[in-house]
Coordinates of C-alpha atoms in Angstrom, one line a residue:
Chain O
M1 CA 0.2 -0.1 0.0
S2 CA 1.2 3.4 -0.9
A3 CA 0.9 6.5 1.6
E4 CA -1.5 9.3 0.8
I5 CA 0.5 12.2 -0.4
I6 CA -0.1 15.3 1.8
D7 CA -0.1 18.1 -0.8
G8 CA 1.7 21.1 0.7
K9 CA 1.3 23.3 -2.7
A10 CA -2.6 23.0 -2.4
T11 CA -2.7 23.6 1.2
A12 CA -0.4 26.7 0.9
K13 CA -2.8 28.0 -1.6
L14 CA -5.7 27.6 0.6
V15 CA -3.8 29.5 3.5
R16 CA -2.8 32.3 0.9
D17 CA -6.4 32.6 -0.1
D18 CA -7.5 32.8 3.5
V19 CA -5.1 35.4 4.3
A20 CA -6.0 37.5 1.0
D21 CA -9.5 37.5 2.3
G22 CA -8.5 38.5 5.7
V23 CA -6.4 41.4 4.1
A24 CA -9.5 42.5 2.3
E25 CA -11.6 42.5 5.4
L26 CA -9.0 44.2 7.3
V27 CA -9.2 46.9 4.9
A28 CA -12.9 46.9 4.5
A29 CA -13.3 47.4 8.3
G30 CA -11.3 50.5 8.3
G31 CA -7.8 49.1 9.0
T32 CA -4.8 49.6 6.5
A33 CA -3.2 46.8 4.5
P34 CA -0.4 45.0 6.4
G35 CA 2.8 46.1 5.3
L36 CA 5.9 43.4 5.1
A37 CA 9.5 45.1 5.5
T38 CA 11.8 42.2 3.9
V39 CA 15.3 43.5 4.8
L40 CA 18.1 42.2 2.4
I41 CA 22.0 43.1 3.0
G42 CA 24.2 42.5 0.2
D43 CA 23.5 40.5 -3.1
D44 CA 23.6 36.8 -2.2
P45 CA 21.8 35.2 -5.2
A46 CA 20.1 32.8 -3.0
S47 CA 18.8 35.2 -0.8
E48 CA 17.6 37.4 -3.7
V49 CA 15.3 34.4 -5.0
Y50 CA 14.0 34.0 -1.4
I51 CA 13.1 37.6 -1.0
R52 CA 11.7 37.9 -4.5
N53 CA 9.2 35.0 -4.0
K54 CA 8.2 36.4 -0.4
R55 CA 7.7 40.0 -2.1
R56 CA 5.5 38.4 -4.9
A57 CA 3.5 36.3 -2.4
C58 CA 3.0 39.5 0.0
T59 CA 1.7 41.6 -2.8
A60 CA -0.3 38.9 -4.3
A61 CA -2.1 38.6 -1.0
G62 CA -3.0 42.6 -1.1
M63 CA -0.2 43.4 1.4
T64 CA 2.1 46.2 0.9
D65 CA 5.6 45.6 -0.1
L66 CA 8.1 47.6 2.0
H67 CA 11.2 46.0 1.1
Q68 CA 14.5 47.4 2.2
H69 CA 17.9 46.6 0.8
L70 CA 21.4 47.6 2.0
P71 CA 24.6 47.1 0.4
G72 CA 26.9 44.3 1.3
D73 CA 29.3 46.7 3.3
A74 CA 26.7 48.3 5.4
D75 CA 27.8 48.4 9.0
Q76 CA 26.2 47.2 12.0
E77 CA 25.0 50.7 13.2
T78 CA 23.5 51.1 9.8
A79 CA 21.6 48.1 9.7
A80 CA 20.5 48.6 13.3
A81 CA 19.2 51.8 12.5
L82 CA 17.2 50.6 9.6
I83 CA 15.5 48.0 11.7
D84 CA 14.8 50.5 14.6
R85 CA 13.3 52.9 11.9
L86 CA 11.0 50.0 10.8
A87 CA 10.1 48.9 14.4
A88 CA 8.9 52.5 14.9
D89 CA 7.1 53.0 11.7
P90 CA 3.3 52.4 11.9
A91 CA 2.9 51.3 8.4
V92 CA 5.2 48.3 8.9
S93 CA 3.4 45.3 10.3
G94 CA 6.2 42.8 10.0
I95 CA 10.0 42.8 9.6
L96 CA 11.8 39.9 8.1
L97 CA 15.7 40.1 8.4
Q98 CA 16.8 37.8 5.5
L99 CA 19.6 35.4 6.8
P100 CA 22.4 34.9 6.4
V101 CA 23.6 38.6 6.6
P102 CA 27.5 39.3 5.5
V103 CA 30.0 37.9 7.9
H104 CA 31.0 41.2 9.4
L105 CA 27.5 41.8 10.8
D106 CA 26.1 40.1 14.2
P107 CA 22.9 38.7 13.3
D108 CA 21.7 38.0 16.7
A109 CA 22.1 41.7 17.6
L110 CA 19.9 42.7 14.8
L111 CA 17.3 40.2 15.4
A112 CA 17.0 41.2 18.9
R113 CA 16.0 44.7 17.8
I114 CA 13.0 43.5 16.0
P115 CA 10.1 44.0 18.4
A116 CA 8.3 40.8 19.3
D117 CA 4.9 41.9 17.7
K118 CA 6.6 42.6 14.4
D119 CA 8.8 39.5 14.4
V120 CA 6.9 37.6 11.6
D121 CA 9.4 35.0 11.3
G122 CA 9.0 34.2 14.8
L123 CA 12.9 33.9 15.5
T124 CA 13.4 36.3 18.4
T125 CA 14.1 35.2 21.9
A126 CA 11.2 36.9 23.1
N127 CA 8.9 35.0 20.8
A128 CA 10.6 31.8 21.7
G129 CA 9.8 32.5 25.4
L130 CA 6.4 33.4 24.7
L131 CA 5.9 29.9 22.8
A132 CA 7.7 28.0 25.7
Q133 CA 5.4 29.6 28.4
G134 CA 2.3 29.1 26.1
R135 CA 1.6 32.7 25.8
P136 CA 0.2 34.3 22.4
G137 CA 3.0 35.4 20.3
L138 CA 4.2 34.8 16.6
R139 CA 5.4 31.5 15.9
P140 CA 8.2 30.3 13.6
C141 CA 6.7 29.9 9.9
T142 CA 8.0 26.3 9.0
P143 CA 6.8 24.3 12.4
S144 CA 3.3 26.4 12.2
G145 CA 3.0 25.4 8.6
V146 CA 3.4 21.7 9.6
M147 CA 0.6 22.3 12.0
V148 CA -1.7 23.6 9.4
L149 CA -0.8 20.4 7.2
F150 CA -2.0 18.3 10.3
D151 CA -5.0 20.1 10.7
R152 CA -6.2 20.3 7.1
H153 CA -5.4 16.6 6.4
G154 CA -7.3 15.3 9.6
V155 CA -4.2 14.2 11.5
E156 CA -5.4 13.4 15.2
L157 CA -2.8 15.1 17.5
E158 CA -4.5 14.9 20.9
G159 CA -2.7 12.1 23.0
A160 CA -0.7 11.0 20.0
E161 CA 2.8 9.7 20.1
A162 CA 4.8 12.5 18.1
V163 CA 8.5 12.3 17.5
V164 CA 10.7 15.2 16.3
V165 CA 13.8 14.4 14.6
G166 CA 16.3 17.5 15.1
R167 CA 16.5 20.1 17.6
S168 CA 17.2 23.5 15.8
V169 CA 16.0 26.7 17.0
L170 CA 14.3 27.3 13.7
V171 CA 12.2 23.9 13.3
G172 CA 12.8 21.2 15.7
K173 CA 12.3 22.8 19.1
P174 CA 9.4 24.9 18.4
M175 CA 7.8 21.9 16.5
A176 CA 8.0 20.1 19.7
Q177 CA 6.4 22.8 21.6
L178 CA 3.5 23.3 19.1
L179 CA 3.0 19.5 19.2
L180 CA 2.8 19.9 23.0
E181 CA 0.5 22.7 22.9
R182 CA -2.1 20.3 20.9
N183 CA -1.7 17.6 23.6
A184 CA 0.5 15.0 21.9
T185 CA 3.0 13.1 24.0
V186 CA 6.4 14.6 22.3
T187 CA 9.6 12.9 22.1
L188 CA 12.9 15.1 20.7
C189 CA 15.4 13.1 19.0
H190 CA 18.9 14.2 17.7
S191 CA 22.4 13.2 16.5
R192 CA 23.1 11.7 20.1
T193 CA 19.7 9.5 20.0
R194 CA 21.0 6.0 20.8
D195 CA 18.5 4.2 18.6
L196 CA 17.0 6.5 16.2
A197 CA 14.7 3.7 14.4
E198 CA 13.6 2.4 17.5
V199 CA 12.5 5.7 18.8
C200 CA 10.9 6.8 15.5
R201 CA 9.0 3.7 15.1
R202 CA 6.9 4.7 18.2
A203 CA 5.5 7.6 16.2
E204 CA 2.0 8.0 15.1
V205 CA 3.3 11.5 14.0
L206 CA 6.8 11.7 12.8
V207 CA 8.3 15.0 11.9
V208 CA 11.8 14.9 10.4
A209 CA 14.1 18.1 10.3
A210 CA 17.5 16.8 10.7
G211 CA 19.0 18.1 7.5
I212 CA 20.5 14.8 6.5
P213 CA 19.3 13.5 3.1
G214 CA 17.5 10.1 3.2
L215 CA 18.1 9.7 6.8
I216 CA 14.6 7.9 7.7
G217 CA 14.1 4.9 6.0
P218 CA 11.3 2.2 6.1
D219 CA 12.5 0.6 9.4
H220 CA 12.1 4.3 10.9
V221 CA 8.6 4.5 10.5
R222 CA 5.5 3.0 12.1
P223 CA 3.1 1.3 9.9
G224 CA 0.3 3.9 8.9
G225 CA 1.9 6.7 10.6
T226 CA 2.1 10.3 9.3
V227 CA 5.5 11.4 8.2
I228 CA 6.4 14.9 7.5
D229 CA 9.7 15.7 5.7
V230 CA 11.1 19.2 6.4
G231 CA 14.6 18.4 4.8
I232 CA 15.2 19.8 1.3
H233 CA 18.6 18.8 -0.5
R234 CA 19.7 19.0 -4.1
E235 CA 21.0 15.9 -5.0
A236 CA 22.3 14.4 -8.6
G237 CA 18.8 13.0 -9.0
G238 CA 17.1 16.4 -8.3
L239 CA 15.6 17.6 -5.0
C240 CA 15.1 15.2 -2.0
G241 CA 14.3 15.4 1.6
D242 CA 15.5 13.6 4.9
V243 CA 13.0 10.9 4.3
D244 CA 13.8 8.0 1.8
S245 CA 11.1 7.5 -0.8
A246 CA 10.7 4.0 0.3
V247 CA 8.8 5.1 3.1
S248 CA 5.8 5.6 1.2
E249 CA 5.3 1.9 1.4
V250 CA 4.9 1.9 5.1
A251 CA 3.5 5.4 6.1
G252 CA -0.2 6.4 6.2
R253 CA 0.4 9.8 5.1
L254 CA 3.5 11.6 3.7
T255 CA 4.7 14.9 2.6
P256 CA 6.5 15.2 -0.8
V257 CA 9.8 17.0 -1.5
P258 CA 9.5 19.3 -3.1
G259 CA 5.8 20.5 -2.8
G260 CA 5.4 19.5 0.9
V261 CA 6.4 21.6 3.6
G262 CA 8.3 24.0 1.6
P263 CA 5.3 25.9 0.1
M264 CA 3.6 26.3 3.6
T265 CA 6.6 28.6 5.0
I266 CA 5.9 31.6 2.8
A267 CA 2.3 31.1 3.4
M268 CA 2.7 30.9 7.2
L269 CA 4.9 34.1 6.7
L270 CA 1.9 36.0 5.2
A271 CA -0.5 34.5 7.7
N272 CA 1.8 36.0 10.7
T273 CA 2.0 39.3 9.0
L274 CA -2.0 39.5 8.8
T275 CA -1.9 38.5 12.5
A276 CA 0.5 41.1 13.3
A277 CA -1.4 43.8 11.5
R278 CA -4.4 43.1 13.2
R279 CA -3.0 43.1 16.7
L280 CA -0.9 46.4 15.7
Q281 CA -4.2 48.2 14.7
G282 CA -6.2 46.6 17.4
M283 CA -8.6 44.6 15.2
G284 CA -8.0 41.4 17.2
E285 CA -7.7 37.9 15.9
R286 CA -10.3 36.8 13.3
Chain P
M1 CA 16.8 -4.8 45.8
S2 CA 16.2 -1.4 47.0
A3 CA 17.2 1.9 45.1
E4 CA 20.1 4.0 46.2
I5 CA 18.7 7.0 47.8
I6 CA 19.9 10.2 46.2
D7 CA 20.0 12.5 49.3
G8 CA 19.0 16.2 48.2
K9 CA 19.9 17.5 51.6
A10 CA 23.5 16.7 51.5
T11 CA 23.7 17.8 48.0
A12 CA 22.2 20.9 48.6
K13 CA 24.5 21.5 51.4
L14 CA 27.5 21.1 49.0
V15 CA 25.9 23.7 46.6
R16 CA 25.2 26.1 49.5
D17 CA 28.9 25.5 50.7
D18 CA 30.3 26.3 47.0
V19 CA 28.1 29.2 46.8
A20 CA 29.4 30.7 50.0
D21 CA 33.1 30.1 48.9
G22 CA 32.3 31.9 45.7
V23 CA 30.7 34.8 47.5
A24 CA 34.0 34.9 49.5
E25 CA 36.0 34.9 46.4
L26 CA 34.0 37.5 44.7
V27 CA 34.4 39.8 47.4
A28 CA 38.2 39.0 48.0
A29 CA 38.7 39.8 44.2
G30 CA 37.3 43.5 44.9
G31 CA 33.6 42.8 44.1
T32 CA 30.6 43.3 46.5
A33 CA 28.7 40.8 48.0
P34 CA 25.6 39.6 46.1
G35 CA 22.4 41.0 47.2
L36 CA 19.2 39.2 47.2
A37 CA 15.8 41.1 46.9
T38 CA 13.0 38.8 48.0
V39 CA 9.7 40.7 47.6
L40 CA 6.7 39.6 49.7
I41 CA 3.2 41.3 49.2
G42 CA 0.8 40.5 51.8
D43 CA 1.1 38.2 54.9
D44 CA 0.2 34.7 53.5
P45 CA 1.6 32.5 56.2
A46 CA 2.9 29.8 54.0
S47 CA 4.8 32.5 51.7
E48 CA 6.3 34.0 55.0
V49 CA 8.0 30.5 55.7
Y50 CA 9.3 30.3 52.2
I51 CA 10.7 33.7 52.3
R52 CA 12.3 33.5 55.9
N53 CA 14.0 30.2 54.6
K54 CA 15.3 32.0 51.4
R55 CA 16.5 35.1 53.5
R56 CA 18.2 32.8 56.0
A57 CA 19.9 30.7 53.4
C58 CA 21.0 33.8 51.7
T59 CA 22.7 35.3 54.7
A60 CA 24.2 32.1 55.7
A61 CA 26.0 32.1 52.2
G62 CA 27.5 35.6 52.9
M63 CA 24.9 37.5 50.6
T64 CA 23.2 40.6 51.6
D65 CA 19.5 40.3 52.5
L66 CA 17.6 43.1 50.8
H67 CA 14.2 41.7 51.7
Q68 CA 11.2 44.0 50.7
H69 CA 7.7 43.8 52.2
L70 CA 4.5 45.7 50.9
P71 CA 1.3 45.5 52.7
G72 CA -1.6 43.1 51.2
D73 CA -3.5 46.2 49.8
A74 CA -0.6 47.7 47.9
D75 CA -1.8 48.5 44.4
Q76 CA -0.2 47.3 41.0
E77 CA 1.5 50.7 40.3
T78 CA 3.2 50.4 43.9
A79 CA 4.3 47.0 43.3
A80 CA 5.5 47.8 39.7
A81 CA 7.4 50.9 41.2
L82 CA 9.1 48.8 43.8
I83 CA 10.4 46.3 41.1
D84 CA 11.7 49.0 39.0
R85 CA 13.5 50.6 41.8
L86 CA 15.2 47.2 42.5
A87 CA 15.9 46.9 38.8
A88 CA 17.9 49.9 38.7
D89 CA 19.7 49.6 42.1
P90 CA 23.4 48.2 41.5
A91 CA 23.2 46.6 45.1
V92 CA 20.4 44.3 44.1
S93 CA 21.9 41.1 42.1
G94 CA 18.6 39.3 42.2
I95 CA 14.9 39.7 42.5
L96 CA 12.6 37.3 43.6
L97 CA 8.8 38.1 43.6
Q98 CA 7.1 35.5 45.9
L99 CA 4.1 33.9 44.5
P100 CA 1.1 33.9 44.6
V101 CA 0.5 37.7 45.0
P102 CA -2.8 39.1 46.4
V103 CA -5.5 38.5 43.7
H104 CA -6.0 42.0 42.9
L105 CA -2.6 42.3 41.3
D106 CA -1.4 41.0 38.0
P107 CA 1.7 38.6 38.8
D108 CA 2.7 38.4 35.0
A109 CA 3.0 42.1 34.6
L110 CA 5.1 42.3 37.7
L111 CA 7.5 39.6 36.7
A112 CA 7.8 41.3 33.2
R113 CA 9.4 44.2 34.8
I114 CA 12.2 42.1 36.4
P115 CA 15.1 42.4 34.1
A116 CA 16.5 38.9 32.9
D117 CA 19.8 39.4 34.4
K118 CA 18.4 39.7 37.9
D119 CA 15.5 37.1 37.4
V120 CA 17.2 34.7 39.8
D121 CA 14.1 32.4 39.7
G122 CA 14.4 32.0 36.0
L123 CA 10.7 32.5 35.4
T124 CA 10.4 35.5 33.1
T125 CA 9.5 35.1 29.5
A126 CA 12.8 36.5 28.5
N127 CA 14.7 33.8 30.4
A128 CA 12.4 31.2 28.9
G129 CA 13.3 32.3 25.5
L130 CA 17.1 32.1 26.1
L131 CA 16.6 28.7 27.5
A132 CA 14.7 27.6 24.6
Q133 CA 17.3 29.1 22.1
G134 CA 20.2 27.5 24.2
R135 CA 21.5 30.9 25.0
P136 CA 23.2 31.8 28.4
G137 CA 20.6 32.9 30.9
L138 CA 19.3 32.4 34.3
R139 CA 17.4 28.9 34.6
P140 CA 14.6 28.0 36.8
C141 CA 15.7 26.8 40.2
T142 CA 14.0 23.3 40.5
P143 CA 14.9 21.8 37.3
S144 CA 18.5 23.0 37.7
G145 CA 18.6 21.6 41.1
V146 CA 17.6 18.1 39.3
M147 CA 20.5 18.6 37.1
V148 CA 22.8 19.1 39.8
L149 CA 21.5 15.8 41.5
F150 CA 22.4 14.0 38.2
D151 CA 25.9 15.2 37.9
R152 CA 26.6 14.8 41.8
H153 CA 25.3 11.2 41.7
G154 CA 26.9 10.2 38.3
V155 CA 23.7 9.7 36.4
E156 CA 24.6 9.6 32.6
L157 CA 22.6 11.8 30.5
E158 CA 24.2 11.7 27.2
G159 CA 22.1 9.6 24.7
A160 CA 19.8 8.5 27.7
E161 CA 16.1 8.0 27.3
A162 CA 14.7 10.8 29.6
V163 CA 11.1 11.0 30.3
V164 CA 9.5 14.0 32.0
V165 CA 6.0 13.8 33.6
G166 CA 4.2 17.2 33.7
R167 CA 4.7 20.2 31.5
S168 CA 4.4 23.3 33.8
V169 CA 6.2 26.4 33.1
L170 CA 8.0 26.2 36.3
V171 CA 9.4 22.5 36.1
G172 CA 8.3 20.3 33.4
K173 CA 9.0 22.3 30.3
P174 CA 12.4 23.8 31.4
M175 CA 13.4 20.2 32.8
A176 CA 12.9 19.0 29.3
Q177 CA 15.2 21.8 27.8
L178 CA 17.9 21.2 30.1
L179 CA 17.9 17.5 29.5
L180 CA 18.0 18.1 25.9
E181 CA 20.9 20.5 26.3
R182 CA 22.8 17.6 27.7
N183 CA 22.1 15.4 24.8
A184 CA 19.4 13.1 26.4
T185 CA 16.5 11.8 24.0
V186 CA 13.7 13.7 26.0
T187 CA 9.7 12.7 26.1
L188 CA 7.5 15.1 27.7
C189 CA 4.4 13.5 29.2
H190 CA 1.1 14.8 30.7
S191 CA -2.5 14.4 31.7
R192 CA -3.3 13.6 28.0
T193 CA -0.7 10.9 27.5
R194 CA -2.4 7.7 26.7
D195 CA -0.4 5.1 28.3
L196 CA 1.6 6.7 30.8
A197 CA 3.0 3.7 32.2
E198 CA 4.2 2.6 28.9
V199 CA 6.1 5.8 28.0
C200 CA 7.7 6.0 31.6
R201 CA 9.0 2.3 31.4
R202 CA 11.2 3.5 28.5
A203 CA 13.0 6.0 30.7
E204 CA 16.6 5.6 32.0
V205 CA 15.8 8.8 33.6
L206 CA 12.4 9.6 35.0
V207 CA 11.5 13.1 36.3
V208 CA 8.0 13.3 37.8
A209 CA 6.5 16.9 38.2
A210 CA 2.9 16.0 38.0
G211 CA 1.4 17.3 41.2
I212 CA -0.6 14.1 41.7
P213 CA 0.3 12.2 45.0
G214 CA 1.5 8.4 44.0
L215 CA 0.9 8.7 40.3
I216 CA 3.8 6.7 39.5
G217 CA 4.2 3.0 40.7
P218 CA 6.3 0.4 40.2
D219 CA 4.9 -0.7 36.9
H220 CA 5.9 2.8 35.7
V221 CA 9.6 2.3 36.1
R222 CA 12.3 0.7 34.1
P223 CA 14.3 -1.6 36.3
G224 CA 17.4 0.2 37.4
G225 CA 16.4 3.6 36.2
T226 CA 16.9 6.9 37.8
V227 CA 13.7 8.2 39.4
I228 CA 13.4 11.9 40.5
D229 CA 10.3 12.8 42.4
V230 CA 9.7 16.6 42.3
G231 CA 6.1 16.3 44.0
I232 CA 5.4 17.2 47.3
H233 CA 2.0 16.7 49.3
R234 CA 0.8 16.8 52.6
E235 CA -1.4 13.8 53.3
A236 CA -2.6 11.8 56.6
G237 CA 0.6 9.8 56.9
G238 CA 2.9 12.8 56.4
L239 CA 4.7 14.3 53.3
C240 CA 4.8 12.2 50.2
G241 CA 5.5 12.8 46.5
D242 CA 4.1 11.9 43.1
V243 CA 6.0 8.7 43.3
D244 CA 4.9 5.7 45.3
S245 CA 7.3 4.3 47.9
A246 CA 7.1 0.9 46.3
V247 CA 9.2 2.2 43.4
S248 CA 12.2 1.7 45.5
E249 CA 12.0 -1.9 44.7
V250 CA 12.5 -1.3 40.9
A251 CA 14.4 1.8 40.5
G252 CA 18.2 2.0 40.6
R253 CA 18.2 5.4 42.1
L254 CA 15.3 7.6 43.6
T255 CA 15.0 10.8 45.5
P256 CA 13.0 10.7 48.8
V257 CA 10.4 13.2 49.6
P258 CA 11.1 15.0 51.8
G259 CA 14.8 15.5 51.4
G260 CA 15.1 15.0 47.6
V261 CA 14.4 17.6 45.1
G262 CA 13.3 20.1 47.7
P263 CA 16.4 21.2 49.4
M264 CA 17.9 21.9 45.9
T265 CA 15.6 24.6 44.9
I266 CA 16.8 27.1 47.6
A267 CA 20.5 26.0 47.0
M268 CA 20.0 26.9 43.3
L269 CA 18.3 30.2 44.1
L270 CA 21.5 30.9 45.9
A271 CA 23.6 29.9 43.1
N272 CA 21.6 31.8 40.4
T273 CA 22.1 34.8 42.8
L274 CA 25.8 34.5 42.7
T275 CA 25.8 34.1 38.9
A276 CA 23.9 37.1 38.4
A277 CA 26.0 39.1 40.8
R278 CA 29.3 38.0 38.9
R279 CA 27.7 39.0 35.6
L280 CA 26.5 42.2 36.7
Q281 CA 29.8 43.1 38.3
G282 CA 31.6 41.8 35.3
M283 CA 33.5 39.2 37.2
G284 CA 32.6 36.4 34.7
E285 CA 31.6 32.8 35.4
R286 CA 33.7 30.9 37.6

């Protein structure tokens, strides 16, 4: 039997449509369209592609593109002053600092200047603390995109055994917190986990964000379980994830790479920007 | 066979002696003795006992007792102004707001005014974010006390299967983060966990902070595993924990109640206050 494929591209489209509707409602209710300030420092070609995609998605949803670009030799003070200006500007709902920044800059010091309520990437220490304490805040885009995949595909989380592979600040750790918030029993695995296959086989819900191509094979998967592959790698045969394709013969549901988690990340950036705009404009949650 | 008893009272004494030595060294090096500002609002008798114990331990370690007391009818502004004054006072190394505060006050708003570097209870959202992101900060006292118990009793954490029962912001969640930091494979269980006994039996290291007397019995414990009981309850037969006494026939090591985790909490408050004083005085870590 072959696993049901969780179509991230289609789900992301639904989220983006919902966000566009939300933007229209906000404006109709007398608010102003959310403004997203992407910040690019330097001319890294990969970063330029990412930024272009984010800006396109932003305008397609009816938001205002407030993109900022600094030359690659901008110093720390200049970059900090730009973020401070965006932080103070009421037209800016969300600030996204594209990483990596040039090596002569301190990215943590720059991220720390983004106010928690405009941190639409959900990466600041302030938002990590809010998530850890279960308080309202902006959540990191990739793990919240995974949560939407679960919800839109009827994956039961309450009381489920969930296993997360990888403990990055960007994905693994916040993923574990979000699953816990939904009452899953959560195990966090990593490179020092002794018998990864044994631990993963317990998982009714398995999220893999290890950054190692093909790490998870059929013997890591519980028959019928849901497997989410956050990895993305460019190999000789094309793009692949952290999960071996043979897993589709064991899993009940599986995200493809590409077209699984990837498209959800930008969609959740838009959702976060709308949430931030509503809060900043005192228009509450939908 | 009966489990080895982990003596928290003796270990706490070692920590307190170490802190006293550290205070003496700090002063000898030209620094000033750490000052701990406990803040009590109102006259709750249990809180008065806790505060008295903390103040005694503080002076016994050579620190300066900067206790503050407000009447039970103090308003939010008065309490906030007191915390702001302590935050600005260079003689104050640590601020501890005794909870609960009278019901007319907002404890979260008061805690949020404590600067992260004086938050010796490790309870602020800022310190929770630092812990979640693996950055230096002040950690909550009870889970860091449990970590010291592991280290002083030779409990191997690297690659170990660790299970935490209970997901409070005070104990369970930071406990999981601290175990993860030490490369354990960590599972967090709670009231919605489907088969608690099955999950707990996997644990080479089991930390129970559920707040339910006798929740954990012998069938929850892996033979030879280390069991830490954070619970404390006053029952007809005296004090007891979350772990049934019969567990001592299965576990390899076990903390008693009382005399296990309890004494570690105040010891770690002192350790945090010394750490805060060193950082604030630019005397670095030991």
